[in-house]
Amino acid sequence: MKRAFVILVLWCLLAVAGILLQNNYLVSVATSAAFLALWGQSWNVLGGLSGNVSLGHSMFVAIPAYVTVLLFQQADVPPLLGALLGILAAVALAAVIGAATLRLRGPYFSLATLAAGAVVLSLILHFDELTGGPSGVAISFAKDAPEKLEFTNVRAYYLIAITLLAAVTLFVDMIKRSRLGYYIAAIKSSEEAAAAAGVRVAWIKVLAFCLSAALTALGGVFYVFFIGFADPNFLAGLALSIKIALIAVVGGTGFLVGPIIGAIFYETIDAVANAYFGAVGGWDVMILGFSVVAIVMTDPRGICFMAERLWQAATHQFTRRFAAGDA
């Protein structure tokens, strides 16, 4: 209950800040950061809790996005119903991929998910008559239609993004504290020991993969309407998969706020670098790369672990000085 109250308070503060902020560009950056944090939090169910590093999570963004948009434009299926079908499609794919690959460990599983993501991208590009191929699919709208997920004010998407992020964060926290979370932690520690204790290892790993895919897909549906364009090379590309994993790891997979901190870190550097240097020469990527290297060299466990270590050192120093003053 304490965590839920804190998240609710933070949501209220962020909602008020987004509504009062007059700069639409900054609101768009904050919205992108919220969606990225949502995906990182979703990835954390698999990569953080179970220790299986996926490098193909962008396919769970692309599939529901394309399913929702195509059903809406070609069959006049309401986006909310299409979103449900898209999420189910992502979960079904995760179940198939998980059953086939989760027996692999370490880099072999990562490479398998990387290959699966590449296959999904190739299929989207191949069936260009349906998906638009490399040109993608544009979503055109000029008026507010909430039932169609269409809003002319970017703050509506911002509120949706932070609401989804808060809900997913609470759900991930619930998973961590549930019996399923303890099973996943046991499997991460030792699959052999967990199996000997009666844990159905294969089933639990597939379930974690499906939950991660479902939460990722939830963000993908709303994100594609936020940007107004289904771009295959972005939604299903390797760059997004790496970004999702990166922000979770850089933020700190052991912390509930880790992916959120990582997303803020990434989007802040990206926005500032683009504002000062533009996209010419790849300065944004270069600065981000150096920043990530600096963090990893300082503490490979991420920003949250670094902050915790600094807090403990400061607390210890203060306590020692306070004790010395009393003496």
Short mmCIF file of C-alpha atoms in Angstrom, two decimals, residues 19-277:
data_model
loop_
_atom_site.label_atom_id
_atom_site.label_comp_id
_atom_site.label_asym_id
_atom_site.label_seq_id
_atom_site.Cartn_x
_atom_site.Cartn_y
_atom_site.Cartn_z
CA ILE A 19 -0.76 19.95 -17.99
CA LEU A 20 0.83 23.21 -16.83
CA LEU A 21 3.89 22.91 -19.09
CA GLN A 22 3.38 25.17 -22.09
CA ASN A 23 6.16 23.80 -24.30
CA ASN A 24 4.66 21.05 -26.51
CA TYR A 25 8.12 19.76 -27.48
CA LEU A 26 9.05 19.11 -23.86
CA VAL A 27 5.72 17.39 -23.29
CA SER A 28 6.44 15.18 -26.32
CA VAL A 29 9.89 14.32 -24.95
CA ALA A 30 8.35 13.47 -21.56
CA THR A 31 5.73 11.31 -23.29
CA SER A 32 8.42 9.42 -25.22
CA ALA A 33 10.36 8.93 -21.98
CA ALA A 34 7.24 7.55 -20.28
CA PHE A 35 6.62 5.04 -23.07
CA LEU A 36 10.29 4.03 -23.05
CA ALA A 37 10.16 3.59 -19.26
CA LEU A 38 7.03 1.45 -19.67
CA TRP A 39 8.83 -0.83 -22.13
CA GLY A 40 11.89 -0.99 -19.89
CA GLN A 41 9.69 -1.91 -16.93
CA SER A 42 8.03 -4.59 -19.06
CA TRP A 43 11.41 -5.92 -20.19
CA ASN A 44 12.44 -6.02 -16.52
CA VAL A 45 9.91 -8.80 -15.87
CA LEU A 46 12.02 -11.02 -18.12
CA GLY A 47 15.51 -9.51 -18.05
CA GLY A 48 15.56 -8.23 -14.48
CA LEU A 49 13.51 -10.78 -12.54
CA SER A 50 14.40 -13.96 -14.44
CA GLY A 51 17.79 -12.91 -15.83
CA ASN A 52 16.96 -13.77 -19.46
CA VAL A 53 18.22 -10.88 -21.59
CA SER A 54 16.01 -10.32 -24.64
CA LEU A 55 17.36 -8.36 -27.61
CA GLY A 56 14.21 -8.65 -29.67
CA HIS A 57 11.57 -6.95 -27.55
CA SER A 58 10.76 -4.42 -30.26
CA MET A 59 8.74 -7.13 -32.02
CA PHE A 60 6.26 -6.94 -29.14
CA VAL A 61 5.96 -3.20 -29.82
CA ALA A 62 5.54 -3.60 -33.59
CA ILE A 63 3.07 -6.49 -33.73
CA PRO A 64 0.23 -4.94 -31.65
CA ALA A 65 0.87 -1.56 -33.27
CA TYR A 66 0.48 -2.96 -36.79
CA VAL A 67 -2.45 -5.22 -35.87
CA THR A 68 -4.35 -2.32 -34.29
CA VAL A 69 -3.64 0.18 -37.08
CA LEU A 70 -4.32 -2.22 -39.96
CA LEU A 71 -7.56 -3.53 -38.45
CA PHE A 72 -8.67 0.05 -37.84
CA GLN A 73 -7.86 1.33 -41.32
CA GLN A 74 -8.78 -1.69 -43.43
CA ALA A 75 -11.59 -3.37 -41.47
CA ASP A 76 -12.89 -0.42 -39.40
CA VAL A 77 -12.27 -2.37 -36.19
CA PRO A 78 -12.27 0.01 -33.17
CA PRO A 79 -8.69 0.61 -31.95
CA LEU A 80 -9.47 -0.60 -28.42
CA LEU A 81 -10.71 -3.93 -29.77
CA GLY A 82 -7.80 -4.05 -32.20
CA ALA A 83 -5.46 -3.33 -29.31
CA LEU A 84 -6.78 -6.36 -27.44
CA LEU A 85 -6.27 -8.55 -30.52
CA GLY A 86 -2.79 -7.10 -31.03
CA ILE A 87 -1.78 -7.81 -27.44
CA LEU A 88 -3.09 -11.37 -27.74
CA ALA A 89 -1.07 -11.80 -30.94
CA ALA A 90 2.08 -10.59 -29.15
CA VAL A 91 1.45 -12.97 -26.23
CA ALA A 92 0.88 -15.89 -28.62
CA LEU A 93 4.16 -15.12 -30.38
CA ALA A 94 5.95 -14.85 -27.02
CA ALA A 95 4.58 -18.24 -25.99
CA VAL A 96 5.85 -19.86 -29.20
CA ILE A 97 9.26 -18.17 -29.06
CA GLY A 98 9.57 -18.76 -25.32
CA ALA A 99 8.76 -22.47 -25.58
CA ALA A 100 11.40 -22.83 -28.29
CA THR A 101 14.19 -20.65 -26.89
CA LEU A 102 13.94 -20.39 -23.10
CA ARG A 103 15.81 -23.67 -22.72
CA LEU A 104 18.81 -21.71 -23.96
CA ARG A 105 20.84 -19.71 -21.49
CA GLY A 106 23.02 -16.63 -21.49
CA PRO A 107 24.01 -15.18 -24.87
CA TYR A 108 22.32 -18.02 -26.76
CA PHE A 109 18.88 -16.92 -25.61
CA SER A 110 19.74 -13.29 -26.41
CA LEU A 111 20.81 -14.25 -29.92
CA ALA A 112 17.65 -16.31 -30.40
CA THR A 113 15.42 -13.34 -29.49
CA LEU A 114 17.54 -11.12 -31.71
CA ALA A 115 16.93 -13.50 -34.63
CA ALA A 116 13.20 -13.66 -33.87
CA GLY A 117 12.98 -9.88 -33.93
CA ALA A 118 14.81 -9.80 -37.27
CA VAL A 119 12.32 -12.32 -38.70
CA VAL A 120 9.36 -10.18 -37.59
CA LEU A 121 10.92 -7.09 -39.22
CA SER A 122 11.58 -9.04 -42.42
CA LEU A 123 7.96 -10.24 -42.57
CA ILE A 124 6.65 -6.70 -42.10
CA LEU A 125 8.89 -5.45 -44.90
CA HIS A 126 8.08 -8.41 -47.16
CA PHE A 127 4.28 -8.15 -47.07
CA ASP A 128 4.36 -4.57 -48.27
CA GLU A 129 0.90 -4.66 -49.85
CA LEU A 130 -0.57 -5.14 -46.38
CA THR A 131 1.93 -3.36 -44.13
CA GLY A 132 3.22 -0.67 -46.47
CA GLY A 133 6.67 -2.23 -46.43
CA PRO A 134 9.52 0.17 -45.59
CA SER A 135 7.18 3.13 -46.14
CA GLY A 136 5.08 2.14 -43.13
CA VAL A 137 1.49 3.15 -42.42
CA ALA A 138 0.42 6.72 -41.68
CA ILE A 139 -2.39 7.54 -39.26
CA SER A 140 -4.16 10.73 -40.25
CA PHE A 141 -6.61 12.50 -37.96
CA ALA A 142 -7.60 16.11 -37.43
CA LYS A 143 -10.00 16.02 -34.49
CA ASP A 144 -10.28 14.52 -31.04
CA ALA A 145 -11.79 11.04 -31.04
CA PRO A 146 -10.96 9.24 -27.78
CA GLU A 147 -12.71 6.04 -28.90
CA LYS A 148 -10.25 5.94 -31.82
CA LEU A 149 -7.25 6.90 -29.64
CA GLU A 150 -6.99 10.14 -31.61
CA PHE A 151 -6.09 13.36 -29.78
CA THR A 152 -4.92 16.68 -31.18
CA ASN A 153 -3.39 17.72 -27.85
CA VAL A 154 -0.15 15.93 -27.01
CA ARG A 155 -0.96 16.19 -23.28
CA ALA A 156 -3.66 13.57 -23.71
CA TYR A 157 -1.02 11.06 -24.84
CA TYR A 158 1.22 12.22 -22.00
CA LEU A 159 -1.48 11.45 -19.44
CA ILE A 160 -2.12 8.07 -21.06
CA ALA A 161 1.60 7.27 -21.03
CA ILE A 162 2.21 8.13 -17.38
CA THR A 163 -0.99 6.32 -16.36
CA LEU A 164 0.11 3.16 -18.17
CA LEU A 165 3.58 3.50 -16.66
CA ALA A 166 2.16 3.80 -13.14
CA ALA A 167 -0.13 0.80 -13.69
CA VAL A 168 2.67 -1.36 -15.13
CA THR A 169 5.01 -0.35 -12.31
CA LEU A 170 2.44 -1.39 -9.72
CA PHE A 171 1.86 -4.66 -11.58
CA VAL A 172 5.58 -5.45 -11.74
CA ASP A 173 5.88 -4.71 -8.02
CA MET A 174 2.95 -7.06 -7.38
CA ILE A 175 4.66 -9.77 -9.44
CA LYS A 176 7.91 -9.37 -7.50
CA ARG A 177 6.07 -9.87 -4.20
CA SER A 178 3.85 -12.73 -5.36
CA ARG A 179 4.48 -16.45 -5.37
CA LEU A 180 5.26 -16.19 -9.08
CA GLY A 181 7.92 -13.60 -8.29
CA TYR A 182 9.56 -15.91 -5.77
CA TYR A 183 9.51 -18.73 -8.30
CA ILE A 184 11.14 -16.49 -10.90
CA ALA A 185 13.78 -15.36 -8.39
CA ALA A 186 14.51 -18.97 -7.50
CA ILE A 187 14.91 -19.87 -11.18
CA LYS A 188 17.25 -16.91 -11.70
CA SER A 189 19.36 -18.07 -8.76
CA SER A 190 19.56 -21.72 -9.86
CA GLU A 191 17.28 -23.51 -12.30
CA GLU A 192 18.42 -26.91 -11.02
CA ALA A 193 17.70 -26.03 -7.39
CA ALA A 194 14.32 -24.53 -8.30
CA ALA A 195 13.35 -27.65 -10.26
CA ALA A 196 14.44 -29.85 -7.35
CA ALA A 197 12.18 -27.79 -5.07
CA GLY A 198 9.20 -28.52 -7.30
CA VAL A 199 9.10 -25.35 -9.40
CA ARG A 200 7.90 -25.92 -12.97
CA VAL A 201 10.86 -24.09 -14.47
CA ALA A 202 9.93 -24.22 -18.16
CA TRP A 203 6.33 -23.14 -17.55
CA ILE A 204 7.32 -20.26 -15.24
CA LYS A 205 9.92 -18.95 -17.72
CA VAL A 206 7.41 -18.98 -20.58
CA LEU A 207 4.83 -17.27 -18.37
CA ALA A 208 7.32 -14.52 -17.46
CA PHE A 209 8.11 -14.06 -21.15
CA CYS A 210 4.41 -13.79 -22.02
CA LEU A 211 3.75 -11.27 -19.23
CA SER A 212 6.68 -9.18 -20.40
CA ALA A 213 5.41 -9.31 -23.99
CA ALA A 214 1.86 -8.33 -22.96
CA LEU A 215 3.00 -5.29 -21.00
CA THR A 216 5.32 -4.22 -23.82
CA ALA A 217 2.50 -4.63 -26.35
CA LEU A 218 0.20 -2.45 -24.23
CA GLY A 219 2.60 0.45 -24.64
CA GLY A 220 3.13 -0.28 -28.34
CA VAL A 221 -0.57 0.15 -29.15
CA PHE A 222 -0.83 3.63 -27.68
CA TYR A 223 2.62 4.72 -28.83
CA VAL A 224 1.86 4.21 -32.52
CA PHE A 225 -1.15 6.54 -32.23
CA PHE A 226 0.99 9.04 -30.33
CA ILE A 227 3.55 9.28 -33.16
CA GLY A 228 0.86 8.87 -35.83
CA PHE A 229 2.95 6.57 -37.99
CA ALA A 230 3.79 2.85 -38.02
CA ASP A 231 7.45 2.83 -39.04
CA PRO A 232 8.74 -0.77 -39.34
CA ASN A 233 12.43 0.11 -39.04
CA PHE A 234 11.76 1.89 -35.76
CA LEU A 235 8.98 -0.18 -34.19
CA ALA A 236 10.50 -3.57 -35.12
CA GLY A 237 14.14 -2.54 -35.48
CA LEU A 238 17.16 -3.65 -33.47
CA ALA A 239 17.77 -0.09 -32.25
CA LEU A 240 14.55 -0.04 -30.21
CA SER A 241 15.24 -3.50 -28.75
CA ILE A 242 18.69 -2.37 -27.63
CA LYS A 243 17.27 0.87 -26.24
CA ILE A 244 14.65 -0.99 -24.19
CA ALA A 245 17.24 -3.31 -22.67
CA LEU A 246 19.74 -0.48 -22.23
CA ILE A 247 17.54 1.81 -20.18
CA ALA A 248 16.58 -1.05 -17.84
CA VAL A 249 20.19 -2.09 -17.30
CA VAL A 250 21.59 1.44 -17.01
CA GLY A 251 18.85 2.44 -14.58
CA GLY A 252 19.34 -0.68 -12.46
CA THR A 253 17.40 -3.90 -12.89
CA GLY A 254 17.29 -4.56 -9.16
CA PHE A 255 15.17 -1.47 -8.50
CA LEU A 256 11.53 -0.84 -9.34
CA VAL A 257 12.39 2.68 -10.49
CA GLY A 258 15.45 1.54 -12.43
CA PRO A 259 13.87 1.55 -15.92
CA ILE A 260 12.22 4.91 -15.19
CA ILE A 261 15.54 6.47 -14.18
CA GLY A 262 17.16 4.90 -17.23
CA ALA A 263 14.49 6.30 -19.57
CA ILE A 264 14.83 9.80 -18.09
CA PHE A 265 18.61 9.52 -18.44
CA TYR A 266 18.37 8.45 -22.08
CA GLU A 267 15.73 10.94 -23.23
CA THR A 268 17.39 13.85 -21.41
CA ILE A 269 20.76 13.23 -23.07
CA ASP A 270 19.12 12.67 -26.44
CA ALA A 271 17.03 15.85 -26.24
CA VAL A 272 19.90 18.04 -24.99
CA ALA A 273 22.37 16.69 -27.55
CA ASN A 274 19.89 17.23 -30.39
CA ALA A 275 19.08 20.72 -29.15
CA TYR A 276 22.75 21.81 -29.07
CA PHE A 277 24.30 19.75 -31.86
#
